[in-house]
Amino acid sequence: MKVKYFAWVRERIGKAEETVEPPAEVRTIDDLIAWLSKRGETYAHAFEKPKVIRAAIDHAHVKPDAAIAGAREIAFFPPMTGG
């Protein structure tokens, strides 16, 4: 699946997107964040506060317990404000 990173998540990881193949036990957004966090220091830093990270699956915002099975694209981004 393709994973995209935005704003400071992208800056901390050092890339805008990548294709990953998480193991079968990675079933939710929370699981994916935990798995990505173990991929190295940059990922651990980007996901050090997982409760503030927002996610979208195939362009639809989802909660951390959302299943990722069948997802073509997952995006991670910090909370956004507007005015």
PDB file of N, CA and C in Angstrom:
ATOM      1  N   MET A   1       0.837  -1.172   0.000  1.00  0.00           N
ATOM      2  CA  MET A   1       0.000   0.000   0.000  1.00  0.00           C
ATOM      3  C   MET A   1       0.883   1.236   0.000  1.00  0.00           C
ATOM      4  N   LYS A   2       0.348   2.308  -0.538  1.00  0.00           N
ATOM      5  CA  LYS A   2       1.080   3.568  -0.557  1.00  0.00           C
ATOM      6  C   LYS A   2       0.766   4.322   0.731  1.00  0.00           C
ATOM      7  N   VAL A   3       1.805   4.856   1.360  1.00  0.00           N
ATOM      8  CA  VAL A   3       1.650   5.675   2.558  1.00  0.00           C
ATOM      9  C   VAL A   3       2.194   7.054   2.233  1.00  0.00           C
ATOM     10  N   LYS A   4       1.382   8.070   2.517  1.00  0.00           N
ATOM     11  CA  LYS A   4       1.788   9.456   2.281  1.00  0.00           C
ATOM     12  C   LYS A   4       1.918  10.176   3.614  1.00  0.00           C
ATOM     13  N   TYR A   5       2.885  11.078   3.678  1.00  0.00           N
ATOM     14  CA  TYR A   5       3.144  11.857   4.890  1.00  0.00           C
ATOM     15  C   TYR A   5       3.045  13.335   4.550  1.00  0.00           C
ATOM     16  N   PHE A   6       2.419  14.096   5.442  1.00  0.00           N
ATOM     17  CA  PHE A   6       2.220  15.522   5.196  1.00  0.00           C
ATOM     18  C   PHE A   6       2.741  16.368   6.353  1.00  0.00           C
ATOM     19  N   ALA A   7       3.073  17.624   6.036  1.00  0.00           N
ATOM     20  CA  ALA A   7       3.497  18.651   6.991  1.00  0.00           C
ATOM     21  C   ALA A   7       4.674  18.149   7.822  1.00  0.00           C
ATOM     22  N   TRP A   8       4.636  18.342   9.147  1.00  0.00           N
ATOM     23  CA  TRP A   8       5.802  17.972   9.949  1.00  0.00           C
ATOM     24  C   TRP A   8       6.016  16.468  10.042  1.00  0.00           C
ATOM     25  N   VAL A   9       5.005  15.663   9.768  1.00  0.00           N
ATOM     26  CA  VAL A   9       5.223  14.210   9.719  1.00  0.00           C
ATOM     27  C   VAL A   9       6.197  13.906   8.572  1.00  0.00           C
ATOM     28  N   ARG A  10       5.954  14.506   7.416  1.00  0.00           N
ATOM     29  CA  ARG A  10       6.839  14.336   6.253  1.00  0.00           C
ATOM     30  C   ARG A  10       8.240  14.864   6.565  1.00  0.00           C
ATOM     31  N   GLU A  11       8.310  16.029   7.190  1.00  0.00           N
ATOM     32  CA  GLU A  11       9.618  16.621   7.500  1.00  0.00           C
ATOM     33  C   GLU A  11      10.428  15.734   8.429  1.00  0.00           C
ATOM     34  N   ARG A  12       9.785  15.151   9.419  1.00  0.00           N
ATOM     35  CA  ARG A  12      10.504  14.306  10.382  1.00  0.00           C
ATOM     36  C   ARG A  12      10.946  12.988   9.767  1.00  0.00           C
ATOM     37  N   ILE A  13      10.119  12.415   8.891  1.00  0.00           N
ATOM     38  CA  ILE A  13      10.475  11.142   8.266  1.00  0.00           C
ATOM     39  C   ILE A  13      11.476  11.358   7.139  1.00  0.00           C
ATOM     40  N   GLY A  14      11.340  12.476   6.441  1.00  0.00           N
ATOM     41  CA  GLY A  14      12.275  12.790   5.369  1.00  0.00           C
ATOM     42  C   GLY A  14      11.822  12.326   3.998  1.00  0.00           C
ATOM     43  N   LYS A  15      10.555  11.979   3.877  1.00  0.00           N
ATOM     44  CA  LYS A  15      10.011  11.600   2.571  1.00  0.00           C
ATOM     45  C   LYS A  15       8.523  11.886   2.544  1.00  0.00           C
ATOM     46  N   ALA A  16       8.004  12.121   1.350  1.00  0.00           N
ATOM     47  CA  ALA A  16       6.589  12.450   1.190  1.00  0.00           C
ATOM     48  C   ALA A  16       5.705  11.216   1.093  1.00  0.00           C
ATOM     49  N   GLU A  17       6.256  10.142   0.546  1.00  0.00           N
ATOM     50  CA  GLU A  17       5.469   8.921   0.414  1.00  0.00           C
ATOM     51  C   GLU A  17       6.374   7.730   0.198  1.00  0.00           C
ATOM     52  N   GLU A  18       5.804   6.551   0.385  1.00  0.00           N
ATOM     53  CA  GLU A  18       6.512   5.308   0.148  1.00  0.00           C
ATOM     54  C   GLU A  18       5.495   4.183   0.022  1.00  0.00           C
ATOM     55  N   THR A  19       5.935   3.081  -0.523  1.00  0.00           N
ATOM     56  CA  THR A  19       5.105   1.886  -0.594  1.00  0.00           C
ATOM     57  C   THR A  19       5.611   0.919   0.471  1.00  0.00           C
ATOM     58  N   VAL A  20       4.694   0.419   1.293  1.00  0.00           N
ATOM     59  CA  VAL A  20       5.066  -0.496   2.373  1.00  0.00           C
ATOM     60  C   VAL A  20       4.203  -1.753   2.295  1.00  0.00           C
ATOM     61  N   GLU A  21       4.726  -2.818   2.870  1.00  0.00           N
ATOM     62  CA  GLU A  21       3.987  -4.069   2.999  1.00  0.00           C
ATOM     63  C   GLU A  21       4.071  -4.513   4.456  1.00  0.00           C
ATOM     64  N   PRO A  22       3.162  -3.987   5.295  1.00  0.00           N
ATOM     65  CA  PRO A  22       3.208  -4.369   6.705  1.00  0.00           C
ATOM     66  C   PRO A  22       2.828  -5.840   6.898  1.00  0.00           C
ATOM     67  N   PRO A  23       3.287  -6.437   7.978  1.00  0.00           N
ATOM     68  CA  PRO A  23       2.938  -7.833   8.248  1.00  0.00           C
ATOM     69  C   PRO A  23       1.436  -7.997   8.525  1.00  0.00           C
ATOM     70  N   ALA A  24       0.968  -9.211   8.440  1.00  0.00           N
ATOM     71  CA  ALA A  24      -0.462  -9.517   8.579  1.00  0.00           C
ATOM     72  C   ALA A  24      -1.051  -9.048   9.899  1.00  0.00           C
ATOM     73  N   GLU A  25      -0.254  -9.023  10.946  1.00  0.00           N
ATOM     74  CA  GLU A  25      -0.791  -8.614  12.260  1.00  0.00           C
ATOM     75  C   GLU A  25      -1.065  -7.110  12.353  1.00  0.00           C
ATOM     76  N   VAL A  26      -0.616  -6.357  11.384  1.00  0.00           N
ATOM     77  CA  VAL A  26      -0.900  -4.918  11.335  1.00  0.00           C
ATOM     78  C   VAL A  26      -2.253  -4.747  10.653  1.00  0.00           C
ATOM     79  N   ARG A  27      -3.267  -4.471  11.473  1.00  0.00           N
ATOM     80  CA  ARG A  27      -4.641  -4.477  10.960  1.00  0.00           C
ATOM     81  C   ARG A  27      -5.356  -3.133  11.026  1.00  0.00           C
ATOM     82  N   THR A  28      -4.853  -2.211  11.839  1.00  0.00           N
ATOM     83  CA  THR A  28      -5.526  -0.929  12.025  1.00  0.00           C
ATOM     84  C   THR A  28      -4.529   0.214  11.829  1.00  0.00           C
ATOM     85  N   ILE A  29      -5.061   1.416  11.794  1.00  0.00           N
ATOM     86  CA  ILE A  29      -4.199   2.607  11.735  1.00  0.00           C
ATOM     87  C   ILE A  29      -3.257   2.626  12.932  1.00  0.00           C
ATOM     88  N   ASP A  30      -3.783   2.371  14.128  1.00  0.00           N
ATOM     89  CA  ASP A  30      -2.927   2.320  15.331  1.00  0.00           C
ATOM     90  C   ASP A  30      -1.801   1.307  15.168  1.00  0.00           C
ATOM     91  N   ASP A  31      -2.134   0.120  14.657  1.00  0.00           N
ATOM     92  CA  ASP A  31      -1.117  -0.910  14.438  1.00  0.00           C
ATOM     93  C   ASP A  31      -0.066  -0.429  13.440  1.00  0.00           C
ATOM     94  N   LEU A  32      -0.522   0.235  12.379  1.00  0.00           N
ATOM     95  CA  LEU A  32       0.402   0.712  11.354  1.00  0.00           C
ATOM     96  C   LEU A  32       1.343   1.771  11.912  1.00  0.00           C
ATOM     97  N   ILE A  33       0.817   2.679  12.714  1.00  0.00           N
ATOM     98  CA  ILE A  33       1.666   3.685  13.350  1.00  0.00           C
ATOM     99  C   ILE A  33       2.712   3.017  14.231  1.00  0.00           C
ATOM    100  N   ALA A  34       2.297   2.035  15.023  1.00  0.00           N
ATOM    101  CA  ALA A  34       3.240   1.327  15.901  1.00  0.00           C
ATOM    102  C   ALA A  34       4.313   0.618  15.072  1.00  0.00           C
ATOM    103  N   TRP A  35       3.906  -0.019  13.980  1.00  0.00           N
ATOM    104  CA  TRP A  35       4.846  -0.733  13.122  1.00  0.00           C
ATOM    105  C   TRP A  35       5.811   0.243  12.451  1.00  0.00           C
ATOM    106  N   LEU A  36       5.280   1.328  11.916  1.00  0.00           N
ATOM    107  CA  LEU A  36       6.137   2.329  11.276  1.00  0.00           C
ATOM    108  C   LEU A  36       7.120   2.921  12.276  1.00  0.00           C
ATOM    109  N   SER A  37       6.674   3.150  13.500  1.00  0.00           N
ATOM    110  CA  SER A  37       7.528   3.746  14.534  1.00  0.00           C
ATOM    111  C   SER A  37       8.775   2.915  14.807  1.00  0.00           C
ATOM    112  N   LYS A  38       8.694   1.626  14.535  1.00  0.00           N
ATOM    113  CA  LYS A  38       9.821   0.725  14.785  1.00  0.00           C
ATOM    114  C   LYS A  38      10.792   0.647  13.610  1.00  0.00           C
ATOM    115  N   ARG A  39      10.530   1.422  12.555  1.00  0.00           N
ATOM    116  CA  ARG A  39      11.365   1.363  11.353  1.00  0.00           C
ATOM    117  C   ARG A  39      12.613   2.230  11.442  1.00  0.00           C
ATOM    118  N   GLY A  40      12.767   2.972  12.523  1.00  0.00           N
ATOM    119  CA  GLY A  40      13.965   3.800  12.674  1.00  0.00           C
ATOM    120  C   GLY A  40      13.668   5.076  13.433  1.00  0.00           C
ATOM    121  N   GLU A  41      14.742   5.806  13.721  1.00  0.00           N
ATOM    122  CA  GLU A  41      14.629   7.024  14.525  1.00  0.00           C
ATOM    123  C   GLU A  41      13.713   8.070  13.916  1.00  0.00           C
ATOM    124  N   THR A  42      13.788   8.257  12.607  1.00  0.00           N
ATOM    125  CA  THR A  42      12.966   9.301  11.990  1.00  0.00           C
ATOM    126  C   THR A  42      11.478   8.979  12.120  1.00  0.00           C
ATOM    127  N   TYR A  43      11.125   7.712  11.940  1.00  0.00           N
ATOM    128  CA  TYR A  43       9.725   7.304  12.099  1.00  0.00           C
ATOM    129  C   TYR A  43       9.298   7.420  13.565  1.00  0.00           C
ATOM    130  N   ALA A  44      10.160   6.975  14.471  1.00  0.00           N
ATOM    131  CA  ALA A  44       9.841   7.063  15.895  1.00  0.00           C
ATOM    132  C   ALA A  44       9.600   8.515  16.289  1.00  0.00           C
ATOM    133  N   HIS A  45      10.403   9.422  15.766  1.00  0.00           N
ATOM    134  CA  HIS A  45      10.241  10.845  16.070  1.00  0.00           C
ATOM    135  C   HIS A  45       8.931  11.379  15.481  1.00  0.00           C
ATOM    136  N   ALA A  46       8.621  11.002  14.249  1.00  0.00           N
ATOM    137  CA  ALA A  46       7.398  11.484  13.594  1.00  0.00           C
ATOM    138  C   ALA A  46       6.141  11.009  14.311  1.00  0.00           C
ATOM    139  N   PHE A  47       6.184   9.800  14.849  1.00  0.00           N
ATOM    140  CA  PHE A  47       5.000   9.215  15.476  1.00  0.00           C
ATOM    141  C   PHE A  47       5.112   9.143  16.998  1.00  0.00           C
ATOM    142  N   GLU A  48       5.967   9.994  17.585  1.00  0.00           N
ATOM    143  CA  GLU A  48       6.174   9.934  19.033  1.00  0.00           C
ATOM    144  C   GLU A  48       4.918  10.275  19.834  1.00  0.00           C
ATOM    145  N   LYS A  49       3.995  11.013  19.250  1.00  0.00           N
ATOM    146  CA  LYS A  49       2.726  11.337  19.908  1.00  0.00           C
ATOM    147  C   LYS A  49       1.591  10.892  18.986  1.00  0.00           C
ATOM    148  N   PRO A  50       1.335   9.586  18.943  1.00  0.00           N
ATOM    149  CA  PRO A  50       0.369   9.067  17.970  1.00  0.00           C
ATOM    150  C   PRO A  50      -1.040   9.621  18.132  1.00  0.00           C
ATOM    151  N   LYS A  51      -1.395  10.090  19.302  1.00  0.00           N
ATOM    152  CA  LYS A  51      -2.752  10.613  19.520  1.00  0.00           C
ATOM    153  C   LYS A  51      -3.014  11.907  18.753  1.00  0.00           C
ATOM    154  N   VAL A  52      -1.955  12.614  18.363  1.00  0.00           N
ATOM    155  CA  VAL A  52      -2.162  13.858  17.609  1.00  0.00           C
ATOM    156  C   VAL A  52      -2.126  13.649  16.098  1.00  0.00           C
ATOM    157  N   ILE A  53      -1.705  12.476  15.656  1.00  0.00           N
ATOM    158  CA  ILE A  53      -1.630  12.185  14.226  1.00  0.00           C
ATOM    159  C   ILE A  53      -3.029  11.881  13.695  1.00  0.00           C
ATOM    160  N   ARG A  54      -3.350  12.459  12.568  1.00  0.00           N
ATOM    161  CA  ARG A  54      -4.611  12.189  11.885  1.00  0.00           C
ATOM    162  C   ARG A  54      -4.305  11.273  10.697  1.00  0.00           C
ATOM    163  N   ALA A  55      -5.315  10.495  10.300  1.00  0.00           N
ATOM    164  CA  ALA A  55      -5.108   9.561   9.195  1.00  0.00           C
ATOM    165  C   ALA A  55      -6.293   9.576   8.238  1.00  0.00           C
ATOM    166  N   ALA A  56      -5.996   9.204   7.016  1.00  0.00           N
ATOM    167  CA  ALA A  56      -7.040   9.035   5.997  1.00  0.00           C
ATOM    168  C   ALA A  56      -6.731   7.761   5.220  1.00  0.00           C
ATOM    169  N   ILE A  57      -7.776   7.030   4.919  1.00  0.00           N
ATOM    170  CA  ILE A  57      -7.657   5.848   4.069  1.00  0.00           C
ATOM    171  C   ILE A  57      -8.395   6.154   2.779  1.00  0.00           C
ATOM    172  N   ASP A  58      -7.685   6.067   1.676  1.00  0.00           N
ATOM    173  CA  ASP A  58      -8.259   6.350   0.362  1.00  0.00           C
ATOM    174  C   ASP A  58      -9.064   7.650   0.366  1.00  0.00           C
ATOM    175  N   HIS A  59      -8.462   8.685   0.925  1.00  0.00           N
ATOM    176  CA  HIS A  59      -8.978  10.061   0.943  1.00  0.00           C
ATOM    177  C   HIS A  59     -10.143  10.292   1.904  1.00  0.00           C
ATOM    178  N   ALA A  60     -10.431   9.363   2.794  1.00  0.00           N
ATOM    179  CA  ALA A  60     -11.493   9.556   3.793  1.00  0.00           C
ATOM    180  C   ALA A  60     -10.869   9.528   5.179  1.00  0.00           C
ATOM    181  N   HIS A  61     -11.138  10.549   5.972  1.00  0.00           N
ATOM    182  CA  HIS A  61     -10.611  10.601   7.331  1.00  0.00           C
ATOM    183  C   HIS A  61     -11.142   9.420   8.131  1.00  0.00           C
ATOM    184  N   VAL A  62     -10.257   8.820   8.939  1.00  0.00           N
ATOM    185  CA  VAL A  62     -10.631   7.653   9.738  1.00  0.00           C
ATOM    186  C   VAL A  62     -10.111   7.792  11.156  1.00  0.00           C
ATOM    187  N   LYS A  63     -10.666   6.985  12.043  1.00  0.00           N
ATOM    188  CA  LYS A  63     -10.216   6.932  13.439  1.00  0.00           C
ATOM    189  C   LYS A  63      -9.055   5.945  13.554  1.00  0.00           C
ATOM    190  N   PRO A  64      -8.314   6.028  14.660  1.00  0.00           N
ATOM    191  CA  PRO A  64      -7.149   5.160  14.834  1.00  0.00           C
ATOM    192  C   PRO A  64      -7.453   3.661  14.819  1.00  0.00           C
ATOM    193  N   ASP A  65      -8.690   3.284  15.146  1.00  0.00           N
ATOM    194  CA  ASP A  65      -9.025   1.857  15.163  1.00  0.00           C
ATOM    195  C   ASP A  65      -9.562   1.360  13.819  1.00  0.00           C
ATOM    196  N   ALA A  66      -9.508   2.199  12.785  1.00  0.00           N
ATOM    197  CA  ALA A  66      -9.998   1.813  11.459  1.00  0.00           C
ATOM    198  C   ALA A  66      -9.142   0.706  10.863  1.00  0.00           C
ATOM    199  N   ALA A  67      -9.795  -0.268  10.249  1.00  0.00           N
ATOM    200  CA  ALA A  67      -9.095  -1.371   9.586  1.00  0.00           C
ATOM    201  C   ALA A  67      -8.440  -0.874   8.306  1.00  0.00           C
ATOM    202  N   ILE A  68      -7.235  -1.381   8.040  1.00  0.00           N
ATOM    203  CA  ILE A  68      -6.503  -0.960   6.846  1.00  0.00           C
ATOM    204  C   ILE A  68      -6.585  -1.983   5.717  1.00  0.00           C
ATOM    205  N   ALA A  69      -7.240  -3.107   5.939  1.00  0.00           N
ATOM    206  CA  ALA A  69      -7.346  -4.144   4.901  1.00  0.00           C
ATOM    207  C   ALA A  69      -7.964  -3.550   3.644  1.00  0.00           C
ATOM    208  N   GLY A  70      -7.338  -3.792   2.526  1.00  0.00           N
ATOM    209  CA  GLY A  70      -7.846  -3.327   1.248  1.00  0.00           C
ATOM    210  C   GLY A  70      -7.528  -1.880   0.914  1.00  0.00           C
ATOM    211  N   ALA A  71      -6.858  -1.181   1.812  1.00  0.00           N
ATOM    212  CA  ALA A  71      -6.526   0.227   1.558  1.00  0.00           C
ATOM    213  C   ALA A  71      -5.504   0.327   0.427  1.00  0.00           C
ATOM    214  N   ARG A  72      -5.738   1.260  -0.473  1.00  0.00           N
ATOM    215  CA  ARG A  72      -4.771   1.531  -1.537  1.00  0.00           C
ATOM    216  C   ARG A  72      -3.795   2.620  -1.093  1.00  0.00           C
ATOM    217  N   GLU A  73      -4.314   3.573  -0.296  1.00  0.00           N
ATOM    218  CA  GLU A  73      -3.487   4.695   0.131  1.00  0.00           C
ATOM    219  C   GLU A  73      -3.866   5.094   1.548  1.00  0.00           C
ATOM    220  N   ILE A  74      -2.848   5.309   2.368  1.00  0.00           N
ATOM    221  CA  ILE A  74      -3.055   5.803   3.724  1.00  0.00           C
ATOM    222  C   ILE A  74      -2.218   7.066   3.870  1.00  0.00           C
ATOM    223  N   ALA A  75      -2.820   8.107   4.411  1.00  0.00           N
ATOM    224  CA  ALA A  75      -2.119   9.369   4.607  1.00  0.00           C
ATOM    225  C   ALA A  75      -2.075   9.700   6.088  1.00  0.00           C
ATOM    226  N   PHE A  76      -0.952  10.236   6.520  1.00  0.00           N
ATOM    227  CA  PHE A  76      -0.783  10.673   7.899  1.00  0.00           C
ATOM    228  C   PHE A  76      -0.452  12.164   7.904  1.00  0.00           C
ATOM    229  N   PHE A  77      -1.069  12.893   8.819  1.00  0.00           N
ATOM    230  CA  PHE A  77      -0.847  14.328   8.898  1.00  0.00           C
ATOM    231  C   PHE A  77      -1.168  14.824  10.303  1.00  0.00           C
ATOM    232  N   PRO A  78      -0.596  15.957  10.699  1.00  0.00           N
ATOM    233  CA  PRO A  78      -0.890  16.535  12.008  1.00  0.00           C
ATOM    234  C   PRO A  78      -2.261  17.190  11.983  1.00  0.00           C
ATOM    235  N   PRO A  79      -2.790  17.552  13.147  1.00  0.00           N
ATOM    236  CA  PRO A  79      -4.059  18.277  13.177  1.00  0.00           C
ATOM    237  C   PRO A  79      -3.937  19.563  12.371  1.00  0.00           C
ATOM    238  N   MET A  80      -5.004  19.955  11.737  1.00  0.00           N
ATOM    239  CA  MET A  80      -4.973  21.157  10.922  1.00  0.00           C
ATOM    240  C   MET A  80      -5.928  22.188  11.518  1.00  0.00           C
ATOM    241  N   THR A  81      -5.549  23.419  11.360  1.00  0.00           N
ATOM    242  CA  THR A  81      -6.430  24.497  11.773  1.00  0.00           C
ATOM    243  C   THR A  81      -6.715  25.353  10.565  1.00  0.00           C
ATOM    244  N   GLY A  82      -7.786  26.026  10.600  1.00  0.00           N
ATOM    245  CA  GLY A  82      -8.137  26.879   9.484  1.00  0.00           C
ATOM    246  C   GLY A  82      -8.765  28.161   9.997  1.00  0.00           C
ATOM    247  N   GLY A  83      -8.969  29.071   9.113  1.00  0.00           N
ATOM    248  CA  GLY A  83      -9.531  30.318   9.572  1.00  0.00           C
ATOM    249  C   GLY A  83     -10.264  31.035   8.482  1.00  0.00           C
TER     250      GLY A  83
END
